[in-house]
Amino acid sequence: MKTRNWWGLVWSALLICSVSLAGCGSSGTDTKVMIGEVTRSIFYAPQYVALEKGFFKEEGLDVELQTTPGGDKTMTALLSGAIDVALVGSETSIYVFQQGSDDPVINFGQVTQTDGTFLMARDGSADFDWNSLKGKVFLGQRKGGMPQMAGEFTLNRKGIDPRNDLELIQNIDFANIASAYASGTGEFVQLFEPQARFLRRKGAARSWLLSAWRAGICHTPSL
């Protein structure tokens, strides 16, 4: 999605919140808006720039950002009223709806078009083949989460059954996946930036960029 479209979605979200929350503050004061992001990622770089440069303040919005690692935790924060806007995978709203919520969560915009995770390999070989994942320990993302579903979709397309061809680990909290891999858990892992870059710099793993886990794989030695 082009940057201007991203900004349009962010402004729409904040304006909706400012209208709904306007009665909560006194006249002449900035409208308080709480935003919760599922991860600290380059996904949301325009938002960080806007906060740093004071763009929201210029529009009369007092924006407070918090990171709640994991879609389940971010959605819980939204449902409890701890945040007003959630930057999170769309699957979370489906889960809320399936639970019979009387006040379903509404998805009103698309921030990203592709999955932004990296496939990290502990093996230092420069050559990569999808079949090299078979029989290996794969440190995955949260079960039912968008990154994990995107990863499993691609693995299946490559002829790899995530349930039978891999030893799939999914019992580690989202916030601790990178540190678990760095400490020796798993031979492959799926990570967001900037965690992927940090591990690469530490020599803990090699990486391959999986743009939306598409058909091809692009080796990125510069990462």
PDB file of C-alpha atoms in Angstrom:
ATOM      1  CA  MET A   1       0.000   0.000   0.000  1.00  0.00           C
ATOM      2  CA  LYS A   2       1.300   3.445  -0.890  1.00  0.00           C
ATOM      3  CA  THR A   3       2.319   5.742   1.949  1.00  0.00           C
ATOM      4  CA  ARG A   4      -0.465   8.247   1.285  1.00  0.00           C
ATOM      5  CA  ASN A   5      -3.054   5.473   1.604  1.00  0.00           C
ATOM      6  CA  TRP A   6      -1.482   4.363   4.881  1.00  0.00           C
ATOM      7  CA  TRP A   7      -1.732   7.890   6.220  1.00  0.00           C
ATOM      8  CA  GLY A   8      -5.349   8.104   5.136  1.00  0.00           C
ATOM      9  CA  LEU A   9      -6.190   5.064   7.201  1.00  0.00           C
ATOM     10  CA  VAL A  10      -4.350   6.335  10.260  1.00  0.00           C
ATOM     11  CA  TRP A  11      -6.014   9.745  10.080  1.00  0.00           C
ATOM     12  CA  SER A  12      -9.409   8.105   9.599  1.00  0.00           C
ATOM     13  CA  ALA A  13      -8.887   5.988  12.690  1.00  0.00           C
ATOM     14  CA  LEU A  14      -7.796   8.907  14.810  1.00  0.00           C
ATOM     15  CA  LEU A  15     -10.554  11.186  13.589  1.00  0.00           C
ATOM     16  CA  ILE A  16     -13.148   8.536  14.404  1.00  0.00           C
ATOM     17  CA  CYS A  17     -11.695   8.279  17.892  1.00  0.00           C
ATOM     18  CA  SER A  18     -11.522  12.049  18.304  1.00  0.00           C
ATOM     19  CA  VAL A  19     -15.216  12.379  17.486  1.00  0.00           C
ATOM     20  CA  SER A  20     -16.216   9.570  19.825  1.00  0.00           C
ATOM     21  CA  LEU A  21     -13.982  10.787  22.637  1.00  0.00           C
ATOM     22  CA  ALA A  22     -14.450  14.528  22.250  1.00  0.00           C
ATOM     23  CA  GLY A  23     -16.892  14.701  25.122  1.00  0.00           C
ATOM     24  CA  CYS A  24     -14.345  13.211  27.478  1.00  0.00           C
ATOM     25  CA  GLY A  25     -12.028  16.212  27.548  1.00  0.00           C
ATOM     26  CA  SER A  26     -12.442  19.866  28.298  1.00  0.00           C
ATOM     27  CA  SER A  27     -12.700  22.487  25.572  1.00  0.00           C
ATOM     28  CA  GLY A  28      -9.389  23.604  24.089  1.00  0.00           C
ATOM     29  CA  THR A  29      -7.488  20.470  25.077  1.00  0.00           C
ATOM     30  CA  ASP A  30      -6.111  17.784  22.785  1.00  0.00           C
ATOM     31  CA  THR A  31      -8.228  14.676  22.328  1.00  0.00           C
ATOM     32  CA  LYS A  32      -6.593  11.654  23.915  1.00  0.00           C
ATOM     33  CA  VAL A  33      -6.273   8.621  21.645  1.00  0.00           C
ATOM     34  CA  MET A  34      -4.704   5.339  22.728  1.00  0.00           C
ATOM     35  CA  ILE A  35      -3.158   3.193  19.992  1.00  0.00           C
ATOM     36  CA  GLY A  36      -2.023  -0.384  20.541  1.00  0.00           C
ATOM     37  CA  GLU A  37       0.353  -2.075  18.107  1.00  0.00           C
ATOM     38  CA  VAL A  38       0.845  -5.822  17.957  1.00  0.00           C
ATOM     39  CA  THR A  39       4.594  -5.460  17.489  1.00  0.00           C
ATOM     40  CA  ARG A  40       7.261  -2.772  17.222  1.00  0.00           C
ATOM     41  CA  SER A  41       7.997  -3.103  13.517  1.00  0.00           C
ATOM     42  CA  ILE A  42       8.967  -1.178  10.402  1.00  0.00           C
ATOM     43  CA  PHE A  43       5.365  -1.949   9.400  1.00  0.00           C
ATOM     44  CA  TYR A  44       4.397   1.116  11.374  1.00  0.00           C
ATOM     45  CA  ALA A  45       7.326   3.409  10.576  1.00  0.00           C
ATOM     46  CA  PRO A  46       5.107   6.305   9.327  1.00  0.00           C
ATOM     47  CA  GLN A  47       3.347   6.305  12.686  1.00  0.00           C
ATOM     48  CA  TYR A  48       6.623   6.632  14.588  1.00  0.00           C
ATOM     49  CA  VAL A  49       7.657   9.540  12.367  1.00  0.00           C
ATOM     50  CA  ALA A  50       4.313  11.266  12.954  1.00  0.00           C
ATOM     51  CA  LEU A  51       4.668  10.899  16.708  1.00  0.00           C
ATOM     52  CA  GLU A  52       8.266  12.112  16.731  1.00  0.00           C
ATOM     53  CA  LYS A  53       7.542  15.098  14.490  1.00  0.00           C
ATOM     54  CA  GLY A  54       4.406  16.109  16.370  1.00  0.00           C
ATOM     55  CA  PHE A  55       2.048  15.733  13.408  1.00  0.00           C
ATOM     56  CA  PHE A  56      -0.751  14.351  15.573  1.00  0.00           C
ATOM     57  CA  LYS A  57      -0.351  17.216  18.021  1.00  0.00           C
ATOM     58  CA  GLU A  58      -0.790  19.670  15.172  1.00  0.00           C
ATOM     59  CA  GLU A  59      -4.206  18.119  14.534  1.00  0.00           C
ATOM     60  CA  GLY A  60      -5.272  18.383  18.181  1.00  0.00           C
ATOM     61  CA  LEU A  61      -4.663  14.736  18.972  1.00  0.00           C
ATOM     62  CA  ASP A  62      -2.783  13.551  22.025  1.00  0.00           C
ATOM     63  CA  VAL A  63      -1.705  10.100  20.859  1.00  0.00           C
ATOM     64  CA  GLU A  64      -0.257   7.571  23.257  1.00  0.00           C
ATOM     65  CA  LEU A  65       1.257   4.420  21.762  1.00  0.00           C
ATOM     66  CA  GLN A  66       1.736   1.124  23.511  1.00  0.00           C
ATOM     67  CA  THR A  67       3.076  -2.196  22.262  1.00  0.00           C
ATOM     68  CA  THR A  68       1.218  -5.313  23.353  1.00  0.00           C
ATOM     69  CA  PRO A  69       3.112  -8.230  21.756  1.00  0.00           C
ATOM     70  CA  GLY A  70       0.749 -10.773  20.239  1.00  0.00           C
ATOM     71  CA  GLY A  71      -2.602 -10.383  18.520  1.00  0.00           C
ATOM     72  CA  ASP A  72      -4.486 -11.954  21.408  1.00  0.00           C
ATOM     73  CA  LYS A  73      -3.109  -9.433  23.895  1.00  0.00           C
ATOM     74  CA  THR A  74      -3.693  -6.479  21.574  1.00  0.00           C
ATOM     75  CA  MET A  75      -7.300  -7.504  20.997  1.00  0.00           C
ATOM     76  CA  THR A  76      -7.829  -7.992  24.728  1.00  0.00           C
ATOM     77  CA  ALA A  77      -6.588  -4.434  25.286  1.00  0.00           C
ATOM     78  CA  LEU A  78      -9.047  -3.146  22.681  1.00  0.00           C
ATOM     79  CA  LEU A  79     -12.012  -5.051  24.099  1.00  0.00           C
ATOM     80  CA  SER A  80     -11.231  -3.908  27.631  1.00  0.00           C
ATOM     81  CA  GLY A  81     -11.067  -0.251  26.596  1.00  0.00           C
ATOM     82  CA  ALA A  82      -7.357   0.092  27.342  1.00  0.00           C
ATOM     83  CA  ILE A  83      -6.801   1.260  23.760  1.00  0.00           C
ATOM     84  CA  ASP A  84      -9.003   2.930  21.153  1.00  0.00           C
ATOM     85  CA  VAL A  85      -7.339   1.684  17.953  1.00  0.00           C
ATOM     86  CA  ALA A  86      -5.511  -1.604  17.375  1.00  0.00           C
ATOM     87  CA  LEU A  87      -2.906  -2.230  14.696  1.00  0.00           C
ATOM     88  CA  VAL A  88      -3.280  -5.992  14.493  1.00  0.00           C
ATOM     89  CA  GLY A  89      -4.008  -8.878  12.144  1.00  0.00           C
ATOM     90  CA  SER A  90      -7.561  -9.027  10.826  1.00  0.00           C
ATOM     91  CA  GLU A  91      -7.996 -12.615  12.016  1.00  0.00           C
ATOM     92  CA  THR A  92      -8.398 -11.413  15.610  1.00  0.00           C
ATOM     93  CA  SER A  93     -11.716  -9.734  14.837  1.00  0.00           C
ATOM     94  CA  ILE A  94     -12.961 -12.988  13.303  1.00  0.00           C
ATOM     95  CA  TYR A  95     -12.146 -14.855  16.499  1.00  0.00           C
ATOM     96  CA  VAL A  96     -14.043 -12.269  18.545  1.00  0.00           C
ATOM     97  CA  PHE A  97     -17.060 -12.602  16.238  1.00  0.00           C
ATOM     98  CA  GLN A  98     -16.994 -16.398  16.480  1.00  0.00           C
ATOM     99  CA  GLN A  99     -17.145 -16.134  20.247  1.00  0.00           C
ATOM    100  CA  GLY A 100     -20.559 -14.489  19.913  1.00  0.00           C
ATOM    101  CA  SER A 101     -19.598 -10.960  20.913  1.00  0.00           C
ATOM    102  CA  ASP A 102     -22.529  -8.519  21.040  1.00  0.00           C
ATOM    103  CA  ASP A 103     -20.174  -5.707  20.048  1.00  0.00           C
ATOM    104  CA  PRO A 104     -18.014  -7.095  17.220  1.00  0.00           C
ATOM    105  CA  VAL A 105     -14.705  -5.489  16.324  1.00  0.00           C
ATOM    106  CA  ILE A 106     -14.702  -3.690  12.980  1.00  0.00           C
ATOM    107  CA  ASN A 107     -11.838  -3.858  10.490  1.00  0.00           C
ATOM    108  CA  PHE A 108     -11.899  -0.549   8.656  1.00  0.00           C
ATOM    109  CA  GLY A 109      -8.553  -0.383   6.874  1.00  0.00           C
ATOM    110  CA  GLN A 110      -5.601  -2.278   5.465  1.00  0.00           C
ATOM    111  CA  VAL A 111      -2.202  -1.144   6.665  1.00  0.00           C
ATOM    112  CA  THR A 112      -0.037  -3.759   4.919  1.00  0.00           C
ATOM    113  CA  GLN A 113      -0.500  -5.934   1.858  1.00  0.00           C
ATOM    114  CA  THR A 114       1.974  -8.707   2.638  1.00  0.00           C
ATOM    115  CA  ASP A 115       3.418 -10.607   5.556  1.00  0.00           C
ATOM    116  CA  GLY A 116       6.536  -8.877   6.827  1.00  0.00           C
ATOM    117  CA  THR A 117       8.392 -11.721   8.502  1.00  0.00           C
ATOM    118  CA  PHE A 118      11.794 -13.181   7.729  1.00  0.00           C
ATOM    119  CA  LEU A 119      12.723 -16.832   7.622  1.00  0.00           C
ATOM    120  CA  MET A 120      15.845 -17.252   9.738  1.00  0.00           C
ATOM    121  CA  ALA A 121      18.170 -20.254   9.464  1.00  0.00           C
ATOM    122  CA  ARG A 122      20.795 -21.204  12.003  1.00  0.00           C
ATOM    123  CA  ASP A 123      22.796 -22.998   9.297  1.00  0.00           C
ATOM    124  CA  GLY A 124      25.379 -20.672   7.743  1.00  0.00           C
ATOM    125  CA  SER A 125      25.174 -22.213   4.279  1.00  0.00           C
ATOM    126  CA  ALA A 126      24.650 -19.689   1.491  1.00  0.00           C
ATOM    127  CA  ASP A 127      22.528 -22.159  -0.476  1.00  0.00           C
ATOM    128  CA  PHE A 128      18.915 -22.672   0.451  1.00  0.00           C
ATOM    129  CA  ASP A 129      16.380 -25.274  -0.496  1.00  0.00           C
ATOM    130  CA  TRP A 130      12.889 -25.559   0.938  1.00  0.00           C
ATOM    131  CA  ASN A 131      13.391 -29.268   1.491  1.00  0.00           C
ATOM    132  CA  SER A 132      16.147 -28.428   3.968  1.00  0.00           C
ATOM    133  CA  LEU A 133      13.374 -27.562   6.439  1.00  0.00           C
ATOM    134  CA  LYS A 134      12.077 -31.129   6.509  1.00  0.00           C
ATOM    135  CA  GLY A 135      12.808 -32.922   9.752  1.00  0.00           C
ATOM    136  CA  LYS A 136      14.060 -29.732  11.378  1.00  0.00           C
ATOM    137  CA  VAL A 137      12.889 -27.874  14.480  1.00  0.00           C
ATOM    138  CA  PHE A 138      10.872 -24.806  13.455  1.00  0.00           C
ATOM    139  CA  LEU A 139      10.185 -22.124  16.046  1.00  0.00           C
ATOM    140  CA  GLY A 140       6.842 -20.803  14.835  1.00  0.00           C
ATOM    141  CA  GLN A 141       4.525 -17.955  15.648  1.00  0.00           C
ATOM    142  CA  ARG A 142       1.281 -18.029  17.655  1.00  0.00           C
ATOM    143  CA  LYS A 143      -1.178 -20.696  16.559  1.00  0.00           C
ATOM    144  CA  GLY A 144      -3.991 -19.093  14.579  1.00  0.00           C
ATOM    145  CA  GLY A 145      -2.100 -15.823  14.118  1.00  0.00           C
ATOM    146  CA  MET A 146      -1.626 -14.217  10.704  1.00  0.00           C
ATOM    147  CA  PRO A 147       2.190 -14.698  10.523  1.00  0.00           C
ATOM    148  CA  GLN A 148       1.866 -18.403  11.331  1.00  0.00           C
ATOM    149  CA  MET A 149      -0.956 -18.878   8.830  1.00  0.00           C
ATOM    150  CA  ALA A 150       1.056 -17.099   6.130  1.00  0.00           C
ATOM    151  CA  GLY A 151       4.050 -19.284   6.891  1.00  0.00           C
ATOM    152  CA  GLU A 152       2.081 -22.524   6.848  1.00  0.00           C
ATOM    153  CA  PHE A 153       0.402 -21.507   3.585  1.00  0.00           C
ATOM    154  CA  THR A 154       3.779 -21.116   1.889  1.00  0.00           C
ATOM    155  CA  LEU A 155       5.202 -24.286   3.387  1.00  0.00           C
ATOM    156  CA  ASN A 156       2.245 -26.233   2.053  1.00  0.00           C
ATOM    157  CA  ARG A 157       2.747 -24.687  -1.393  1.00  0.00           C
ATOM    158  CA  LYS A 158       6.347 -25.889  -1.264  1.00  0.00           C
ATOM    159  CA  GLY A 159       5.254 -29.445  -0.491  1.00  0.00           C
ATOM    160  CA  ILE A 160       6.072 -29.261   3.215  1.00  0.00           C
ATOM    161  CA  ASP A 161       3.481 -30.366   5.756  1.00  0.00           C
ATOM    162  CA  PRO A 162       4.041 -28.113   8.801  1.00  0.00           C
ATOM    163  CA  ARG A 163       2.451 -30.693  11.095  1.00  0.00           C
ATOM    164  CA  ASN A 164       4.243 -33.796   9.869  1.00  0.00           C
ATOM    165  CA  ASP A 165       7.444 -32.707   8.111  1.00  0.00           C
ATOM    166  CA  LEU A 166       8.631 -30.352  10.857  1.00  0.00           C
ATOM    167  CA  GLU A 167       8.976 -30.345  14.595  1.00  0.00           C
ATOM    168  CA  LEU A 168       6.858 -27.231  15.102  1.00  0.00           C
ATOM    169  CA  ILE A 169       7.208 -25.319  18.371  1.00  0.00           C
ATOM    170  CA  GLN A 170       4.363 -22.927  19.198  1.00  0.00           C
ATOM    171  CA  ASN A 171       4.341 -22.732  22.981  1.00  0.00           C
ATOM    172  CA  ILE A 172       6.583 -19.664  23.317  1.00  0.00           C
ATOM    173  CA  ASP A 173       5.045 -16.249  23.902  1.00  0.00           C
ATOM    174  CA  PHE A 174       5.258 -13.866  20.935  1.00  0.00           C
ATOM    175  CA  ALA A 175       7.436 -11.391  22.813  1.00  0.00           C
ATOM    176  CA  ASN A 176      10.005 -14.087  23.652  1.00  0.00           C
ATOM    177  CA  ILE A 177      10.383 -15.861  20.294  1.00  0.00           C
ATOM    178  CA  ALA A 178      13.495 -13.964  19.203  1.00  0.00           C
ATOM    179  CA  SER A 179      15.280 -14.432  22.526  1.00  0.00           C
ATOM    180  CA  ALA A 180      14.335 -18.116  22.593  1.00  0.00           C
ATOM    181  CA  TYR A 181      15.855 -18.611  19.159  1.00  0.00           C
ATOM    182  CA  ALA A 182      18.976 -16.643  20.119  1.00  0.00           C
ATOM    183  CA  SER A 183      19.412 -18.915  23.142  1.00  0.00           C
ATOM    184  CA  GLY A 184      19.382 -22.037  20.958  1.00  0.00           C
ATOM    185  CA  THR A 185      15.747 -23.086  20.536  1.00  0.00           C
ATOM    186  CA  GLY A 186      14.905 -24.203  17.004  1.00  0.00           C
ATOM    187  CA  GLU A 187      16.858 -24.515  13.750  1.00  0.00           C
ATOM    188  CA  PHE A 188      14.536 -22.222  11.786  1.00  0.00           C
ATOM    189  CA  VAL A 189      12.425 -19.317  12.989  1.00  0.00           C
ATOM    190  CA  GLN A 190      10.029 -16.752  11.530  1.00  0.00           C
ATOM    191  CA  LEU A 191      10.671 -13.209  12.795  1.00  0.00           C
ATOM    192  CA  PHE A 192       9.713  -9.606  12.192  1.00  0.00           C
ATOM    193  CA  GLU A 193      12.102  -6.723  11.865  1.00  0.00           C
ATOM    194  CA  PRO A 194      14.020  -5.415  13.702  1.00  0.00           C
ATOM    195  CA  GLN A 195      14.493  -8.692  15.603  1.00  0.00           C
ATOM    196  CA  ALA A 196      15.659 -10.428  12.424  1.00  0.00           C
ATOM    197  CA  ARG A 197      18.351  -7.815  11.843  1.00  0.00           C
ATOM    198  CA  PHE A 198      19.536  -7.959  15.439  1.00  0.00           C
ATOM    199  CA  LEU A 199      20.010 -11.730  15.245  1.00  0.00           C
ATOM    200  CA  ARG A 200      21.845 -11.420  11.951  1.00  0.00           C
ATOM    201  CA  ARG A 201      24.236  -8.837  13.362  1.00  0.00           C
ATOM    202  CA  LYS A 202      24.910 -11.014  16.398  1.00  0.00           C
ATOM    203  CA  GLY A 203      25.752 -13.921  14.109  1.00  0.00           C
ATOM    204  CA  ALA A 204      22.951 -15.987  15.603  1.00  0.00           C
ATOM    205  CA  ALA A 205      21.386 -16.779  12.245  1.00  0.00           C
ATOM    206  CA  ARG A 206      21.337 -16.260   8.513  1.00  0.00           C
ATOM    207  CA  SER A 207      18.190 -14.851   6.979  1.00  0.00           C
ATOM    208  CA  TRP A 208      16.072 -14.989   3.874  1.00  0.00           C
ATOM    209  CA  LEU A 209      13.401 -12.403   3.174  1.00  0.00           C
ATOM    210  CA  LEU A 210       9.982 -13.925   2.634  1.00  0.00           C
ATOM    211  CA  SER A 211       7.868 -11.146   1.185  1.00  0.00           C
ATOM    212  CA  ALA A 212       4.440 -12.439   2.074  1.00  0.00           C
ATOM    213  CA  TRP A 213       6.004 -15.914   1.922  1.00  0.00           C
ATOM    214  CA  ARG A 214       5.483 -15.872  -1.836  1.00  0.00           C
ATOM    215  CA  ALA A 215       6.439 -18.559  -4.324  1.00  0.00           C
ATOM    216  CA  GLY A 216      10.090 -17.552  -4.614  1.00  0.00           C
ATOM    217  CA  ILE A 217      12.707 -16.975  -1.977  1.00  0.00           C
ATOM    218  CA  CYS A 218      15.037 -14.010  -2.082  1.00  0.00           C
ATOM    219  CA  HIS A 219      18.399 -14.273  -0.337  1.00  0.00           C
ATOM    220  CA  THR A 220      19.263 -10.967   1.347  1.00  0.00           C
ATOM    221  CA  PRO A 221      22.950 -11.040   2.369  1.00  0.00           C
ATOM    222  CA  SER A 222      22.875  -7.316   3.129  1.00  0.00           C
ATOM    223  CA  LEU A 223      20.418  -7.741   5.992  1.00  0.00           C
TER     224      LEU A 223
END
